[in-house]
Amino acid sequence: MRRPVMAGNWKMYKTPAETTAFFEKFRPLVENSEHCETVICPPFTDLAAAVDAVRGSRIQVGAQNIAWAKEGAFTGEISGAMIRAAGAAYAIVGHSERRQYFGETDETVFKRTLAALEAGLTPIVCVGERLDEREKGITKTVLVSQFTKGIADLTPEQFARIVIAYEPVWAIGTGKTATPEMAAEAHRMIRGQVWAKYGSEAVAAIRILYGGSVKPDNVKTLMAQTEIDGVLVGGASLDPVGFASIVNF
Ligand code: 13P
């Protein structure tokens, strides 16, 4: 059985004080949520406040990006060792907003994934097609290409330590969720790639999360799909009560 990962990506929202206030409400609501891993990925400047606030609970903290280099002249970047030292356990890699606005490519996704693994972090590697790509009927081609160039050069040992998130770009922040069937179909495409490259044990073990307009009222039908092993939630993870109800779907 794959243990679900219920992850929140706060994007560029919340100050440290707001982070502390979030966890004061959120923590008691997920105290007994042993069915899953609960992860919050706040902005870098909130990592310390978040790690402080979750101490002694099962909640884990992640970064939203990670440098591929260990250290050096990389203005504005944060290394895996720094993220680890801050007390985080996860790092989102290759989010579509980074691909769209900050020049992230499959090559840099791969390098950042390696950096996360080297630092002892669990990378949540994001893939997903844009609306124009879905409309052109090339969703599978896009997913295969993102997998081949951004993931498939990992060794089997490295691959065993990652989590994949399928986030169709057209469903992010738009209120348009992929139907559970559409999401499951995309997850099966990704699993097909995993099978071809890493074999059946890896297919059985890899956790593939769905992201894109996940809300308290649609999480249950998404999680009912055996292909979906958790969610990566943007907007709806900012509210402690709402995100707790997602975690406790
Ligand atoms: P929304 O849940 O706001 O659509 O964002 C999804 C997302 O990008 C999570 O990484």
mmCIF file with all atom_site columns, N, CA, C and O in Angstrom, residues 162-179:
data_model
loop_
_atom_site.group_PDB
_atom_site.id
_atom_site.type_symbol
_atom_site.label_atom_id
_atom_site.label_alt_id
_atom_site.label_comp_id
_atom_site.label_asym_id
_atom_site.label_entity_id
_atom_site.label_seq_id
_atom_site.pdbx_PDB_ins_code
_atom_site.Cartn_x
_atom_site.Cartn_y
_atom_site.Cartn_z
_atom_site.occupancy
_atom_site.B_iso_or_equiv
_atom_site.pdbx_formal_charge
_atom_site.auth_seq_id
_atom_site.auth_comp_id
_atom_site.auth_asym_id
_atom_site.auth_atom_id
_atom_site.pdbx_PDB_model_num
ATOM 1  N N  . ILE A 1 162 ? 11.826  9.457  -4.768  1.00 0.00 ? 162 ILE A N  1
ATOM 2  C CA . ILE A 1 162 ? 11.111  10.663 -5.200  1.00 0.00 ? 162 ILE A CA 1
ATOM 3  C C  . ILE A 1 162 ? 9.595   10.465 -5.144  1.00 0.00 ? 162 ILE A C  1
ATOM 4  O O  . ILE A 1 162 ? 9.088   9.347  -5.068  1.00 0.00 ? 162 ILE A O  1
ATOM 5  N N  . VAL A 1 163 ? 8.913   11.590 -5.178  1.00 0.00 ? 163 VAL A N  1
ATOM 6  C CA . VAL A 1 163 ? 7.462   11.614 -5.338  1.00 0.00 ? 163 VAL A CA 1
ATOM 7  C C  . VAL A 1 163 ? 7.214   12.411 -6.622  1.00 0.00 ? 163 VAL A C  1
ATOM 8  O O  . VAL A 1 163 ? 7.921   13.377 -6.902  1.00 0.00 ? 163 VAL A O  1
ATOM 9  N N  . ILE A 1 164 ? 6.248   11.980 -7.423  1.00 0.00 ? 164 ILE A N  1
ATOM 10 C CA . ILE A 1 164 ? 5.909   12.718 -8.645  1.00 0.00 ? 164 ILE A CA 1
ATOM 11 C C  . ILE A 1 164 ? 4.573   13.424 -8.426  1.00 0.00 ? 164 ILE A C  1
ATOM 12 O O  . ILE A 1 164 ? 3.677   12.877 -7.762  1.00 0.00 ? 164 ILE A O  1
ATOM 13 N N  . ALA A 1 165 ? 4.441   14.624 -8.924  1.00 0.00 ? 165 ALA A N  1
ATOM 14 C CA . ALA A 1 165 ? 3.144   15.310 -8.895  1.00 0.00 ? 165 ALA A CA 1
ATOM 15 C C  . ALA A 1 165 ? 2.714   15.605 -10.323 1.00 0.00 ? 165 ALA A C  1
ATOM 16 O O  . ALA A 1 165 ? 3.455   16.246 -11.080 1.00 0.00 ? 165 ALA A O  1
ATOM 17 N N  . TYR A 1 166 ? 1.533   15.116 -10.681 1.00 0.00 ? 166 TYR A N  1
ATOM 18 C CA . TYR A 1 166 ? 0.950   15.463 -11.980 1.00 0.00 ? 166 TYR A CA 1
ATOM 19 C C  . TYR A 1 166 ? 0.051   16.674 -11.792 1.00 0.00 ? 166 TYR A C  1
ATOM 20 O O  . TYR A 1 166 ? -0.953  16.605 -11.068 1.00 0.00 ? 166 TYR A O  1
ATOM 21 N N  . GLU A 1 167 ? 0.447   17.780 -12.404 1.00 0.00 ? 167 GLU A N  1
ATOM 22 C CA . GLU A 1 167 ? -0.343  19.002 -12.301 1.00 0.00 ? 167 GLU A CA 1
ATOM 23 C C  . GLU A 1 167 ? -0.614  19.539 -13.710 1.00 0.00 ? 167 GLU A C  1
ATOM 24 O O  . GLU A 1 167 ? 0.243   20.198 -14.296 1.00 0.00 ? 167 GLU A O  1
ATOM 25 N N  . PRO A 1 168 ? -1.807  19.257 -14.254 1.00 0.00 ? 168 PRO A N  1
ATOM 26 C CA . PRO A 1 168 ? -2.140  19.847 -15.558 1.00 0.00 ? 168 PRO A CA 1
ATOM 27 C C  . PRO A 1 168 ? -2.191  21.366 -15.388 1.00 0.00 ? 168 PRO A C  1
ATOM 28 O O  . PRO A 1 168 ? -2.904  21.873 -14.518 1.00 0.00 ? 168 PRO A O  1
ATOM 29 N N  . VAL A 1 169 ? -1.414  22.079 -16.199 1.00 0.00 ? 169 VAL A N  1
ATOM 30 C CA . VAL A 1 169 ? -1.246  23.518 -15.992 1.00 0.00 ? 169 VAL A CA 1
ATOM 31 C C  . VAL A 1 169 ? -2.586  24.251 -16.079 1.00 0.00 ? 169 VAL A C  1
ATOM 32 O O  . VAL A 1 169 ? -2.840  25.207 -15.348 1.00 0.00 ? 169 VAL A O  1
ATOM 33 N N  . TRP A 1 170 ? -3.467  23.757 -16.952 1.00 0.00 ? 170 TRP A N  1
ATOM 34 C CA . TRP A 1 170 ? -4.768  24.413 -17.143 1.00 0.00 ? 170 TRP A CA 1
ATOM 35 C C  . TRP A 1 170 ? -5.700  24.262 -15.936 1.00 0.00 ? 170 TRP A C  1
ATOM 36 O O  . TRP A 1 170 ? -6.725  24.924 -15.856 1.00 0.00 ? 170 TRP A O  1
ATOM 37 N N  . ALA A 1 171 ? -5.325  23.410 -15.002 1.00 0.00 ? 171 ALA A N  1
ATOM 38 C CA . ALA A 1 171 ? -6.173  23.203 -13.814 1.00 0.00 ? 171 ALA A CA 1
ATOM 39 C C  . ALA A 1 171 ? -5.646  23.952 -12.596 1.00 0.00 ? 171 ALA A C  1
ATOM 40 O O  . ALA A 1 171 ? -6.258  23.923 -11.538 1.00 0.00 ? 171 ALA A O  1
ATOM 41 N N  . ILE A 1 172 ? -4.504  24.627 -12.752 1.00 0.00 ? 172 ILE A N  1
ATOM 42 C CA . ILE A 1 172 ? -3.882  25.270 -11.597 1.00 0.00 ? 172 ILE A CA 1
ATOM 43 C C  . ILE A 1 172 ? -4.453  26.660 -11.394 1.00 0.00 ? 172 ILE A C  1
ATOM 44 O O  . ILE A 1 172 ? -4.359  27.516 -12.273 1.00 0.00 ? 172 ILE A O  1
ATOM 45 N N  . GLY A 1 173 ? -5.080  26.864 -10.234 1.00 0.00 ? 173 GLY A N  1
ATOM 46 C CA . GLY A 1 173 ? -5.599  28.172 -9.874  1.00 0.00 ? 173 GLY A CA 1
ATOM 47 C C  . GLY A 1 173 ? -6.768  28.630 -10.732 1.00 0.00 ? 173 GLY A C  1
ATOM 48 O O  . GLY A 1 173 ? -7.168  29.786 -10.683 1.00 0.00 ? 173 GLY A O  1
ATOM 49 N N  . THR A 1 174 ? -7.326  27.730 -11.527 1.00 0.00 ? 174 THR A N  1
ATOM 50 C CA . THR A 1 174 ? -8.385  28.120 -12.455 1.00 0.00 ? 174 THR A CA 1
ATOM 51 C C  . THR A 1 174 ? -9.764  27.670 -11.989 1.00 0.00 ? 174 THR A C  1
ATOM 52 O O  . THR A 1 174 ? -10.769 28.084 -12.551 1.00 0.00 ? 174 THR A O  1
ATOM 53 N N  . GLY A 1 175 ? -9.784  26.822 -10.957 1.00 0.00 ? 175 GLY A N  1
ATOM 54 C CA . GLY A 1 175 ? -11.058 26.245 -10.534 1.00 0.00 ? 175 GLY A CA 1
ATOM 55 C C  . GLY A 1 175 ? -11.465 25.065 -11.407 1.00 0.00 ? 175 GLY A C  1
ATOM 56 O O  . GLY A 1 175 ? -12.447 24.387 -11.135 1.00 0.00 ? 175 GLY A O  1
ATOM 57 N N  . LYS A 1 176 ? -10.712 24.837 -12.501 1.00 0.00 ? 176 LYS A N  1
ATOM 58 C CA . LYS A 1 176 ? -11.007 23.686 -13.378 1.00 0.00 ? 176 LYS A CA 1
ATOM 59 C C  . LYS A 1 176 ? -10.188 22.497 -12.914 1.00 0.00 ? 176 LYS A C  1
ATOM 60 O O  . LYS A 1 176 ? -8.979  22.464 -13.121 1.00 0.00 ? 176 LYS A O  1
ATOM 61 N N  . THR A 1 177 ? -10.825 21.541 -12.285 1.00 0.00 ? 177 THR A N  1
ATOM 62 C CA . THR A 1 177 ? -10.083 20.343 -11.896 1.00 0.00 ? 177 THR A CA 1
ATOM 63 C C  . THR A 1 177 ? -10.145 19.359 -13.046 1.00 0.00 ? 177 THR A C  1
ATOM 64 O O  . THR A 1 177 ? -11.156 19.285 -13.734 1.00 0.00 ? 177 THR A O  1
ATOM 65 N N  . ALA A 1 178 ? -9.074  18.614 -13.215 1.00 0.00 ? 178 ALA A N  1
ATOM 66 C CA . ALA A 1 178 ? -9.193  17.474 -14.125 1.00 0.00 ? 178 ALA A CA 1
ATOM 67 C C  . ALA A 1 178 ? -10.232 16.549 -13.494 1.00 0.00 ? 178 ALA A C  1
ATOM 68 O O  . ALA A 1 178 ? -10.295 16.433 -12.274 1.00 0.00 ? 178 ALA A O  1
ATOM 69 N N  . THR A 1 179 ? -11.056 15.901 -14.300 1.00 0.00 ? 179 THR A N  1
ATOM 70 C CA . THR A 1 179 ? -11.966 14.927 -13.708 1.00 0.00 ? 179 THR A CA 1
ATOM 71 C C  . THR A 1 179 ? -11.104 13.817 -13.112 1.00 0.00 ? 179 THR A C  1
ATOM 72 O O  . THR A 1 179 ? -9.969  13.598 -13.564 1.00 0.00 ? 179 THR A O  1
#
